[in-house]
Coordinates of C-alpha atoms in Angstrom, one line a residue:
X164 CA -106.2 111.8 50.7
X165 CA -108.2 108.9 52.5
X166 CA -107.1 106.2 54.9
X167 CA -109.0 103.6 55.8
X168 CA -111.8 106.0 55.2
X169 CA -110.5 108.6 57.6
X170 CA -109.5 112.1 55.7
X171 CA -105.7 112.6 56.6
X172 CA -105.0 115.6 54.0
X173 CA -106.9 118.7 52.3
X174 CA -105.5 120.9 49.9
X175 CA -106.6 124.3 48.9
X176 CA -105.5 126.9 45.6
X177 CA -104.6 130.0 47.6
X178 CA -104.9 133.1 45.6
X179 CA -102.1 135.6 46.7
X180 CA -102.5 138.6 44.7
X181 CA -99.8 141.3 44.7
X182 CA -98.6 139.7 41.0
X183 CA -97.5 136.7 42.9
X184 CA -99.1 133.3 41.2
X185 CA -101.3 130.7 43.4
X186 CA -99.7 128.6 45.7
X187 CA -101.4 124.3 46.9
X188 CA -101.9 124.7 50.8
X189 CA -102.6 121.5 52.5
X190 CA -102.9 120.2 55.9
X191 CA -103.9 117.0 57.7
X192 CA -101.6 114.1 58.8
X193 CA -100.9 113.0 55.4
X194 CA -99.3 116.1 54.5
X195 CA -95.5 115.6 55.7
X196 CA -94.7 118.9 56.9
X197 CA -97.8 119.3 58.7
X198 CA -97.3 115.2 60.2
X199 CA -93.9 116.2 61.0
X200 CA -95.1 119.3 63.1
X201 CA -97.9 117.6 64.6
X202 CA -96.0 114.9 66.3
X203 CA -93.4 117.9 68.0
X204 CA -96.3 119.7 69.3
X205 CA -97.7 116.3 70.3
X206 CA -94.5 115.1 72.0
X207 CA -94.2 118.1 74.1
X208 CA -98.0 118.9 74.7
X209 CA -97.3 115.0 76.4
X210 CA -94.3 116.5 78.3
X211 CA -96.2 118.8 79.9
X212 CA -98.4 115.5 81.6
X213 CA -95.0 114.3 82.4
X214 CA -93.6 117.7 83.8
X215 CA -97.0 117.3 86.6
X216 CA -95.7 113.7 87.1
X217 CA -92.2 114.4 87.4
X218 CA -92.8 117.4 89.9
X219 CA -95.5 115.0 92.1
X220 CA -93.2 112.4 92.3
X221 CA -90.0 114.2 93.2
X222 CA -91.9 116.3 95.4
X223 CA -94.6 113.9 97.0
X224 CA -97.5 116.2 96.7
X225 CA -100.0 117.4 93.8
X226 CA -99.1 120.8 94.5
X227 CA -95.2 120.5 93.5
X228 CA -96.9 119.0 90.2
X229 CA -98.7 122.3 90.0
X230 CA -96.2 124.2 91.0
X231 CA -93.8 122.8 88.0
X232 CA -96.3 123.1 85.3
X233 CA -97.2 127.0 86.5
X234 CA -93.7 127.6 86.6
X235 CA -92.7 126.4 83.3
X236 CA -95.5 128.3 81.8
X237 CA -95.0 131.5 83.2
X238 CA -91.1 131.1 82.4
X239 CA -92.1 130.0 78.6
X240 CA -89.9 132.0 76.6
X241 CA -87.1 130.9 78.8
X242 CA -88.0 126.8 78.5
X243 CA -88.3 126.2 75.0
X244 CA -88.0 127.4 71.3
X245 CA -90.9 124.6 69.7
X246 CA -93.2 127.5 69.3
X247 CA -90.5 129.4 67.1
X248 CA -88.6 126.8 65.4
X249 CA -90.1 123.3 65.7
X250 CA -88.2 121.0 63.2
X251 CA -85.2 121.3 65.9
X252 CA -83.5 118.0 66.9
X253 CA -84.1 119.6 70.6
X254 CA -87.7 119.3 69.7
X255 CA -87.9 115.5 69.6
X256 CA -84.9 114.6 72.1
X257 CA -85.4 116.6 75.1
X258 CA -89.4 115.1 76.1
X259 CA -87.5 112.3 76.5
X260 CA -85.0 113.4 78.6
X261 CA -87.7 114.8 81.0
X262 CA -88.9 111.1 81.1
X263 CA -85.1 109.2 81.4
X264 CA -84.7 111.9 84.3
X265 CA -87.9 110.6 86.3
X266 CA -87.0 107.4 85.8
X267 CA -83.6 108.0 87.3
X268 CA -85.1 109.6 90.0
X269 CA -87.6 106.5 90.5
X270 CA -84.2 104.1 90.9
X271 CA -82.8 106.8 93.1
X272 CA -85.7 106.1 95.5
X273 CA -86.6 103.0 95.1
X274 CA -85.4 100.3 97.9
X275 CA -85.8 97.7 95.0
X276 CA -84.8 97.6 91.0
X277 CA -87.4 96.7 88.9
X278 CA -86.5 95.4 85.1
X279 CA -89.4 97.0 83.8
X280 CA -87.5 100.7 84.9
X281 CA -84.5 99.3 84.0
X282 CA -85.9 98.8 80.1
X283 CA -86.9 101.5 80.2
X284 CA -84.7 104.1 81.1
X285 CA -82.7 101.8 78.3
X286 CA -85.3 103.0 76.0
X287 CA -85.9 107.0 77.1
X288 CA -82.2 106.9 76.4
X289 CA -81.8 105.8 73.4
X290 CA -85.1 108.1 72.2
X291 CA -83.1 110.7 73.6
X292 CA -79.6 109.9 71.9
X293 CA -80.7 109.1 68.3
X294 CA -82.4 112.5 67.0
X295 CA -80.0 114.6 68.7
X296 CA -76.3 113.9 68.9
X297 CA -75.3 116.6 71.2
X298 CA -77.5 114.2 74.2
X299 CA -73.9 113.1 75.0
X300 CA -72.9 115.5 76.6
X301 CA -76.2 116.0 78.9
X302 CA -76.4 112.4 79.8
X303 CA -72.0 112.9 80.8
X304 CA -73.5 115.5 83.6
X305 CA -76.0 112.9 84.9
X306 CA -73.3 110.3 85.3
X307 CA -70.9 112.6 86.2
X308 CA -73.6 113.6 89.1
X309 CA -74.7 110.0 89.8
X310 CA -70.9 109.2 90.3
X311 CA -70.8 111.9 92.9
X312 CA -73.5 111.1 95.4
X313 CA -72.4 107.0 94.8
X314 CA -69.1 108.4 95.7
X315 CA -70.2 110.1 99.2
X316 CA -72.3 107.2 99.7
X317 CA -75.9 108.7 99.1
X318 CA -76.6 105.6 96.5
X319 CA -74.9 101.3 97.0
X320 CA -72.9 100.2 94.2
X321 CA -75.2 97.3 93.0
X322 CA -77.5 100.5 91.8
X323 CA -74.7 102.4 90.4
X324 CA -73.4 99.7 88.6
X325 CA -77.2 98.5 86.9
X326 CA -77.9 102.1 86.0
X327 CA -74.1 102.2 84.4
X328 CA -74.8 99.1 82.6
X329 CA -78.2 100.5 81.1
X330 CA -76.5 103.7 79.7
X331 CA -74.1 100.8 78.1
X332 CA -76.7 99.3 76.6
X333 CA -78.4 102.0 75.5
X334 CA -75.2 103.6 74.0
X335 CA -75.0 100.4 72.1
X336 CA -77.8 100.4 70.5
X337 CA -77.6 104.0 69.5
X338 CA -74.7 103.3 68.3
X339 CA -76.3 100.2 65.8
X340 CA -79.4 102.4 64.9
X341 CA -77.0 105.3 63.3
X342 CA -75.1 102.5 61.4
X343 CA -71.7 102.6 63.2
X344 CA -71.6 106.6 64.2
X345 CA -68.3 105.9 65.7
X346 CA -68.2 109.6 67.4
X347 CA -70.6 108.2 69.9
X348 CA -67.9 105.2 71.4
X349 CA -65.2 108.1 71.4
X350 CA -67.4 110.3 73.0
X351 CA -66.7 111.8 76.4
X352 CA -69.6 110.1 77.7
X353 CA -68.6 106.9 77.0
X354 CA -65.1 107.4 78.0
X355 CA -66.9 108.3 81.5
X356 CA -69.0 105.1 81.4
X357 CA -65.8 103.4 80.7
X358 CA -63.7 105.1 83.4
X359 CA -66.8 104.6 86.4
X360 CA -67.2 100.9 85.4
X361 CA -63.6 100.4 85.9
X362 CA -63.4 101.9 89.6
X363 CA -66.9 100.0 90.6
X364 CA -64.6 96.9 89.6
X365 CA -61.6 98.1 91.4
X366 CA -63.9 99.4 94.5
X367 CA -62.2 96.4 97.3
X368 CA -59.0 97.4 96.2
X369 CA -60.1 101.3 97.2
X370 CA -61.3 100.2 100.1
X371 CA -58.2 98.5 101.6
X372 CA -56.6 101.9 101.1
X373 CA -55.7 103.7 104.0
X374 CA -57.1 107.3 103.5
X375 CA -59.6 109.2 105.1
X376 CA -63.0 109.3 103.5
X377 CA -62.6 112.7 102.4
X378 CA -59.0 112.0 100.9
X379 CA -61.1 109.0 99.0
X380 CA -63.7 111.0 97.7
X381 CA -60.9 113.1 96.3
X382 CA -58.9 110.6 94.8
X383 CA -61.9 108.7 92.9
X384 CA -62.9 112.3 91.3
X385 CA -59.3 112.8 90.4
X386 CA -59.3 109.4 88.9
X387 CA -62.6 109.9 86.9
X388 CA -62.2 113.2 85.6
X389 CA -58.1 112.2 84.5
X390 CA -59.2 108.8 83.1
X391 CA -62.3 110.1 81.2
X392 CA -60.0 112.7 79.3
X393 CA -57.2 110.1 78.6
X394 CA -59.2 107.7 77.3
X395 CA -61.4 110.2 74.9
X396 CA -58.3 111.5 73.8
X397 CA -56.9 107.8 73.1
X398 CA -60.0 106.6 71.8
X399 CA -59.7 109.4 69.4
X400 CA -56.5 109.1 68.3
X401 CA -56.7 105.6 67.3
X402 CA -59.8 105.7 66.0
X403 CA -59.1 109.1 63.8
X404 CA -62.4 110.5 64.9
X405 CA -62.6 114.5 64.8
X406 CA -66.4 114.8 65.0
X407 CA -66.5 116.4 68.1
X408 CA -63.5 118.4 68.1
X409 CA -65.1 121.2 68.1
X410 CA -67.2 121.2 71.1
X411 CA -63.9 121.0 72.9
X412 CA -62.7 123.8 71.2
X413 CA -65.8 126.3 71.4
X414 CA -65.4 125.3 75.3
X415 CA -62.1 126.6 75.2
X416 CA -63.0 129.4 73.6
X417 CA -65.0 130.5 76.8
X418 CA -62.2 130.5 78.7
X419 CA -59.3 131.3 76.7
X420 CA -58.3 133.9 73.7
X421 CA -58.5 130.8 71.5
X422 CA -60.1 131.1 67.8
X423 CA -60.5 129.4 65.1
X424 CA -63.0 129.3 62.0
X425 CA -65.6 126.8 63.7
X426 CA -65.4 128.2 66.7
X427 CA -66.3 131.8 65.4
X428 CA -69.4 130.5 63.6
X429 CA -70.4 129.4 66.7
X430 CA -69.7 131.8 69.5
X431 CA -70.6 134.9 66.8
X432 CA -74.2 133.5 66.9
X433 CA -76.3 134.7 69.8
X434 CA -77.1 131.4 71.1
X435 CA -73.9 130.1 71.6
X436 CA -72.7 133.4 73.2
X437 CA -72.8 133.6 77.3
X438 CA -76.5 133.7 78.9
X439 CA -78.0 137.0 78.5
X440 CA -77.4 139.7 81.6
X441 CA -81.4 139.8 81.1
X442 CA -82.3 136.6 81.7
X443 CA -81.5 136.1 85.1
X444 CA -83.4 139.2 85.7
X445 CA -86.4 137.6 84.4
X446 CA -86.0 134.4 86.1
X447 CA -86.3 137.1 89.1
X448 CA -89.2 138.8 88.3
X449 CA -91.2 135.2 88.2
X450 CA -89.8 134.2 91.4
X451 CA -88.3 130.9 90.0
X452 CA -84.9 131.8 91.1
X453 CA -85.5 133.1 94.9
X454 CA -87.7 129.6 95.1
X455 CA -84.8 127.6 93.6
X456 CA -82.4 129.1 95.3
X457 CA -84.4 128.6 99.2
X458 CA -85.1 124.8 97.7
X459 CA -80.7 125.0 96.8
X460 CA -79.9 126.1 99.9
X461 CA -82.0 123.4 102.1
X462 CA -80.5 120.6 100.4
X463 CA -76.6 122.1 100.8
X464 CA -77.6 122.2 104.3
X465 CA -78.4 118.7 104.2
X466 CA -75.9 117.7 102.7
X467 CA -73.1 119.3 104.6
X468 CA -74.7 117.7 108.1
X469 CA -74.5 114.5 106.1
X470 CA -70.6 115.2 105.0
X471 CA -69.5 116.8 107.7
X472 CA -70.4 113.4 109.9
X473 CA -68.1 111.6 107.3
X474 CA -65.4 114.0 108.7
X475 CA -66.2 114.0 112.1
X476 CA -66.0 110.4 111.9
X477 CA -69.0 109.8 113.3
X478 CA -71.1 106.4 111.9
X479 CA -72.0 105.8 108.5
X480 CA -75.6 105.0 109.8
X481 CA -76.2 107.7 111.5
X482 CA -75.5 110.0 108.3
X483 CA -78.2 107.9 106.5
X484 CA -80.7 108.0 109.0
X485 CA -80.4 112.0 108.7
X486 CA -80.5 112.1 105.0
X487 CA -80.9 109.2 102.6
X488 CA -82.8 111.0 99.9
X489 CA -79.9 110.5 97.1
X490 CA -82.3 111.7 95.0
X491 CA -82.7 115.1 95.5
X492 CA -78.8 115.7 95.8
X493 CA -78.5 114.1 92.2
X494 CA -81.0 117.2 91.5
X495 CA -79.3 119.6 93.0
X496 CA -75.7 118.3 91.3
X497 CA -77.9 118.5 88.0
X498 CA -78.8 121.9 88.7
X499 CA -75.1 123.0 88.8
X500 CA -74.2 120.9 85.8
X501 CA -77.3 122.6 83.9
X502 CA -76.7 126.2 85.3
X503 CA -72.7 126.1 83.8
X504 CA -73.9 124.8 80.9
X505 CA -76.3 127.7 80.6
X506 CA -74.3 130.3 81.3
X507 CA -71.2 129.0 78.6
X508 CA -73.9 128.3 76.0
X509 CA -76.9 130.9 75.8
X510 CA -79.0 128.2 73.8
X511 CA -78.6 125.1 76.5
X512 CA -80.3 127.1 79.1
X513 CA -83.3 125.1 77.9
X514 CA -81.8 122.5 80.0
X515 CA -81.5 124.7 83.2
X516 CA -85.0 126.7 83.1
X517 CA -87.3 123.6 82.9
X518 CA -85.2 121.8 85.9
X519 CA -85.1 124.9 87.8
X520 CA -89.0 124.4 87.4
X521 CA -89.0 120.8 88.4
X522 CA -86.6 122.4 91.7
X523 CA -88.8 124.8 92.6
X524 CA -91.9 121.4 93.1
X525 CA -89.0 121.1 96.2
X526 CA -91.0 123.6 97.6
X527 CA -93.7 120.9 98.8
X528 CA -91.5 118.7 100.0
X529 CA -91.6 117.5 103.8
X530 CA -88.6 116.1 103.8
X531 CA -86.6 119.6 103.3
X532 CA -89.5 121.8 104.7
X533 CA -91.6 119.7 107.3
X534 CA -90.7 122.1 110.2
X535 CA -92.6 125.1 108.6
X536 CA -95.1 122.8 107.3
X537 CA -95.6 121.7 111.0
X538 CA -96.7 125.2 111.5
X539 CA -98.3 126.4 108.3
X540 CA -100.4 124.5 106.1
X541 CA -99.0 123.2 103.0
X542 CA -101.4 124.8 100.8
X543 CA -101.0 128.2 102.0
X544 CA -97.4 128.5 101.4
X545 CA -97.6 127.3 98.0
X546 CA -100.9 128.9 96.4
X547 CA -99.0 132.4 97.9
X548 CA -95.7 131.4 96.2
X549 CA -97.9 130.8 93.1
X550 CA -100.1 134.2 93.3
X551 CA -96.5 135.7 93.8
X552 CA -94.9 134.4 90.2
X553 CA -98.6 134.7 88.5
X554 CA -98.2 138.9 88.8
X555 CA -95.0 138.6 85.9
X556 CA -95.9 135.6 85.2
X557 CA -99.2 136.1 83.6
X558 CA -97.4 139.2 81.7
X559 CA -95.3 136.9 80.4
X560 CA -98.1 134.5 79.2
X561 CA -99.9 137.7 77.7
X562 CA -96.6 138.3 75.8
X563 CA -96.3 134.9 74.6
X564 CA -100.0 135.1 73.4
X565 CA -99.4 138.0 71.6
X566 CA -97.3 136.8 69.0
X567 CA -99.5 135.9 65.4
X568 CA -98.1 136.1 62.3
X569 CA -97.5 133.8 59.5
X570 CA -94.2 132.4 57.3
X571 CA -93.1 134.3 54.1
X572 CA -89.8 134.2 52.1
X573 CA -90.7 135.1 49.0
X574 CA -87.4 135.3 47.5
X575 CA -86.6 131.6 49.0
X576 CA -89.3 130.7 47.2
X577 CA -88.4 131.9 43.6
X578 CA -84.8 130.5 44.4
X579 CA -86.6 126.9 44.7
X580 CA -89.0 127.3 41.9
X581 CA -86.1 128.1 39.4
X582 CA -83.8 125.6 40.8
X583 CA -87.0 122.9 40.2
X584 CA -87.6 124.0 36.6
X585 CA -84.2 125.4 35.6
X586 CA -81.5 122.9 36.6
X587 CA -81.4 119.3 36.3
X588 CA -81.8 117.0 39.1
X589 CA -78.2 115.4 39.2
X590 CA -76.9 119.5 39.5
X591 CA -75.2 120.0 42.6
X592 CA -75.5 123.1 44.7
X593 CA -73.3 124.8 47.9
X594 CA -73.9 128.0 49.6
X595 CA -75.1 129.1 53.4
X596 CA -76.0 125.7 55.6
X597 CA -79.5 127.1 56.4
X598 CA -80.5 127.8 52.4
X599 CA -78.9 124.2 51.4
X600 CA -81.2 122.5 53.8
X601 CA -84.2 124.4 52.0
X602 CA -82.5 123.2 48.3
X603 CA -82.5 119.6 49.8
X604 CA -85.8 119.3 51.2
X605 CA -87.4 121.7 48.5
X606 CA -85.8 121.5 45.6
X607 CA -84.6 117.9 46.1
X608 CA -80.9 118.7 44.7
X609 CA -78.0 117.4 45.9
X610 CA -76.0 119.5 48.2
X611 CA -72.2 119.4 49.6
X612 CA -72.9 121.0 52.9
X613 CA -76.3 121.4 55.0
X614 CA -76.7 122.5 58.9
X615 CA -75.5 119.0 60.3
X616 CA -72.5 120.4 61.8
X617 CA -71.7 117.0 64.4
X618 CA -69.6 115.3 61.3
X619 CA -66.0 116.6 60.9
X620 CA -65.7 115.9 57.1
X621 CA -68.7 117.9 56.7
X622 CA -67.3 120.8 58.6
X623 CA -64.2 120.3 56.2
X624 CA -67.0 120.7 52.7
X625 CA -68.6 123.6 55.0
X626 CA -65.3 125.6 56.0
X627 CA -64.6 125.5 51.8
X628 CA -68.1 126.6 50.8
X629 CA -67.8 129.2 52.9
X630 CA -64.6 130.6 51.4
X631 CA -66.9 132.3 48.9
X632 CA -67.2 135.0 51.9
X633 CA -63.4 135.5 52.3
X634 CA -60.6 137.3 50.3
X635 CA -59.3 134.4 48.4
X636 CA -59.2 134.5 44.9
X637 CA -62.2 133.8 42.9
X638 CA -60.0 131.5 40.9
X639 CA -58.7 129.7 43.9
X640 CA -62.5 129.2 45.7
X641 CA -63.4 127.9 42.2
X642 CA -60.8 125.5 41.9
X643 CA -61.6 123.8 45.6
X644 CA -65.8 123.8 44.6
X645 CA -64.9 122.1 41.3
X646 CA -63.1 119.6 43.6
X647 CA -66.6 119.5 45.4
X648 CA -68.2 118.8 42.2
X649 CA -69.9 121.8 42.7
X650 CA -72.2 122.9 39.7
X651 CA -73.8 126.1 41.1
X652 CA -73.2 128.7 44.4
X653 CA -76.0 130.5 45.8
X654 CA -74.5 133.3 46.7
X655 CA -76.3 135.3 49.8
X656 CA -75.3 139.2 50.0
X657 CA -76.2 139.8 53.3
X658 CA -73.4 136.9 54.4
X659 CA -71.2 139.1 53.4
X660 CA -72.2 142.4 55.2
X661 CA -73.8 141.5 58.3
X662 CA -71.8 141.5 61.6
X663 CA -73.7 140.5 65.0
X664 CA -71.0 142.2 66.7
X665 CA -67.3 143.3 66.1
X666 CA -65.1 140.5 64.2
X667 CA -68.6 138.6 63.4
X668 CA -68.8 139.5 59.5
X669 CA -67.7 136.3 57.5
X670 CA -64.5 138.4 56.1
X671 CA -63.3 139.0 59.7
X672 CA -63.7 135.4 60.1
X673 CA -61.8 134.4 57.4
X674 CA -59.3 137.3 59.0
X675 CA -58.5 134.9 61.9
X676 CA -58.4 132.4 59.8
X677 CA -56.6 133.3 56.9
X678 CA -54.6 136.4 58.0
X679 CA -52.2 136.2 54.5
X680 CA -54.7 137.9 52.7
X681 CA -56.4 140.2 55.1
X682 CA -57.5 143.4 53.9
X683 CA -57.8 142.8 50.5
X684 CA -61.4 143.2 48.8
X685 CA -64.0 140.8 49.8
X686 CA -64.7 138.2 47.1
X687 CA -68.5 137.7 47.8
X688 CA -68.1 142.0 47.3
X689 CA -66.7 141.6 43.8
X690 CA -69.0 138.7 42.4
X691 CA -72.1 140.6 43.4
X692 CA -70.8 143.2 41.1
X693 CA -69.8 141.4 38.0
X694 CA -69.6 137.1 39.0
X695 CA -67.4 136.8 35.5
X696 CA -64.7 135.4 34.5
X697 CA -64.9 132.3 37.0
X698 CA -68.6 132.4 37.6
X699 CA -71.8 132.7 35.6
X700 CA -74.9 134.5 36.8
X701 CA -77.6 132.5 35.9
X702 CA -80.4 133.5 38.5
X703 CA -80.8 136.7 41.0
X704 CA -83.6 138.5 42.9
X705 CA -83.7 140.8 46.1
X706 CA -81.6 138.2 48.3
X707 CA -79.6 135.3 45.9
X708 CA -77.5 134.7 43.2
X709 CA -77.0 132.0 41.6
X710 CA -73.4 131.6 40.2
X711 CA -72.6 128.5 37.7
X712 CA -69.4 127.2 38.1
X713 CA -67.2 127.8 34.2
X714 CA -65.4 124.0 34.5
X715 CA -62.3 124.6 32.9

């Protein structure tokens, strides 16, 4: 495959052996899967260049650069999952949250705004939002943080209010480019956007009030956090939107005995669960967290000279002149924001981990450590911090190293060829989110239900499909997929016997759920013995069955 005389794709006959027939492997840009790949691995090889950048800027030396990059590399494992799974929505979103955070911390500093950082935060943000919908809720936390340090007076209004006005914007346009995805304008974050916007208006009317600074501080957090969660909820309401009920729900669960049939799928899968005892054990052994927390600890200090002037009443100048660097409190109120989202939510420590790395660049800066820097040279502190983290560190890269091997599903891959020779292409097919995705991409069928879990309709088709695994009827689950249109279940075994941990198998789910008929027989347990008189068995191997649907 040529273009303009430049080889983009070659294709080999790969002779397996083992009884199995030959299999086309192809690679090059012109092969989707491979172009597809490429540009992930692209995108955050790039991030990497921006991680140096990001750590120079924000630490105003080279060596916090270094010190970034070093750190996210020995701490791999803990930063990302590209090298595991690439095709993740993660995988596209989050390089560009490393460069909308910059940015932020560029306005932060900066005495003057620029248009040309105003674009293009606007942009970052909007390359952030569209491949990944959960981006909402990380970009609440920021303005949730940049409200804070407005609020105690570390940033003016006028830049508040511009960097307010960009997430707008942005949030606008997101909203155009996924043709009306109404889930974003009931979102939290916009409700917070909302919410600010209205008390930057209202901010001579707080002014005239006669409180204490402290008891003003208080009252405009009290009046963000209530008006954000009236407004989602109203927004909600009148709009009918349910996309994102469940987020508010699996948060609840983390706190509370609640349960329910969503949040179980989640919080029974390991990455959803609470952050591993281990891992900040091995964020220990690398040194990130003592560095963080020393870096954590300066800036509190700073900051509670700075607040504890408001309180003393002493002048509002004299707080500034001992500490006007608003950016590095928005950093350290990001921290917090990332490290209780990592702990709720296993999988979102892939927010905290790469900012504690960008933290630990702090450990060059003059501004929090000029005294010892006075009496040590930069240099030396740093390069023995590093040599420190490079004794696990280095394991850990050795480790990562380690790891070769190469894809096989075998019985996947009979499932597609049958479905692609065996079915017709209108035939419509439900089963397990993760095998549905396959039959789509693969197989090019339709499908009622696939991973995209965001859309609350979806979660409806999903919660029905899934019945299979419960102890309904086999005449009831039938009747509700012919409602589906449903021509043929792929039934999955092992869905129906594994358990990641007590109350985890998909019958103890449907338990919760359904308690009515609790302790009866499991139905996926009776189809894989004989599918009849509901179901046809029309394909099976080592891992699926195919079930037709008998329309009545």
């Amino acid at each position: 495959m040529d273009l303009i005389g430049v080889q983009t794709k070659i294709c080999w006959t790969v002779t397996r052996g083992e009884g199995l027939s030959p299999v086309e492997s192809c690679e090059g840009l012109g092969d989707p899967a491979c172009f597809y790949v490429a540009v992930i691995f692209m995108l955050n090889g790039l991030m990497m260049a921006l991680f140096f950048i990001y750590g120079t800027y924000l630490s105003g030396s080279r060596l916090g650069g270094l010190v970034t990059v070093l750190c996210f590399f020995f701490n791999h494992g803990e930063c990302t999952r590209v090298m595991w799974t690439p095709p993740l929505r993660e995988s596209f979103s989050y390089p560009f949250l490393v460069l909308q955070m910059l940015l932020v911390t560029h306005i932060l500093r900066a005495t003057k705004l620029y248009r040309g950082s105003l674009i293009a935060l606007c942009m970052s943000n909007v390359f952030f939002m569209l491949p990944w919908q959960f981006a909402q809720f990380v970009l609440l936390t920021q303005i949730a943080s940049l409200f804070a340090i407005y609020v105690v007076g570390y940033i003016d209004i006028y830049k508040l209010r511009k960097i307010i006005y960009i997430h707008m914007i942005s949030l606008a346009l997101c909203f155009v480019l996924m043709f009306g995805n109404s889930m974003l304008l009931t979102s939290y974050y916009a409700s917070s956007l909302a919410v600010i916007w209205g008390m930057l208006a209202m901010k001579p009317r707080l002014l005239k009030m006669n409180v204490s600074d402290l008891s003003l501080w208080v009252i405009q957090g009290c009046v963000w956090l209530f008006g954000t969660v009236v407004l989602k909820y109203l927004t909600s309401r009148i709009f009918g939107i349910a996309d994102d009920a469940h987020i508010g729900n699996l948060l609840t669960s983390k706190f509370f005995s609640y349960k329910d049939f969503d949040t179980l799928l989640y919080t029974c899968a390991a990455e959803f669960d609470f952050m591993e005892k281990e891992t900040p054990v091995r964020y220990t052994k690398t040194l990130l967290l003592p560095v963080v927390l020393v870096v954590f600890i300066a800036i509190v200090r700073k900051i509670t000279s700075d607040v504890w002037c408001v309180i003393g009443k002493q002048q509002t100048h004299t707080r500034k002149q001992q500490f006007d660097h608003g950016e590095l409190v928005y950093h350290a109120l990001q921290l917090l924001a990332y490290t209780a989202l990592g702990i709720l939510i296993m999988r979102l420590k892939l927010f905290l981990t790469p900012h504690m790395c960008v933290m630990a660049s702090l450990i060059c800066s003059k501004q929090l450590f000029g005294w010892l820097f006075c009496k040590v040279h930069p240099g030396a502190v740093v390069f023995a911090v590093l040599a420190a983290m490079s004794i696990q560190g280095s394991a850990n890269l050795q480790t990562q190293w380690s790891v070769v091997g190469e894809f096989s599903n075998l019985p996947q891959e009979e499932l597609i060829e049958w479905i692609k020779y065996s079915t017709k292409p209108d035939a419509v097919f439900a089963g397990a989110m993760p095998t549905m995705a396959s039959v789509k991409l693969s197989a090019l069928r339709p499908v009622v239900n696939h991973p995209h879990y965001e859309d609350a309709g979806l979660r409806a088709r999903t919660k029905i499909v899934y019945s299979m695994y419960s102890r309904k009827s086999a005449e009831e689950v039938k009747r509700e997929l012919i409602k589906l249109k449903v021509n043929y279940y792929i039934l999955e075994e092992s869905w129906c016997i594994r358990r990641s941990k007590p109350g985890c198998s998909m019958p103890e789910i449907w338990d919760v759920e359904d308690p009515a008929n609790a302790g009866k027989t499991p139905l996926c347990n009776l189809l894989v013995k004989d599918s009849k008189p509901h179901f046809t068995t029309v394909f099976h191997n080592s891992v699926y069955k195919v079930l037709e649907v008998i329309k009545e």
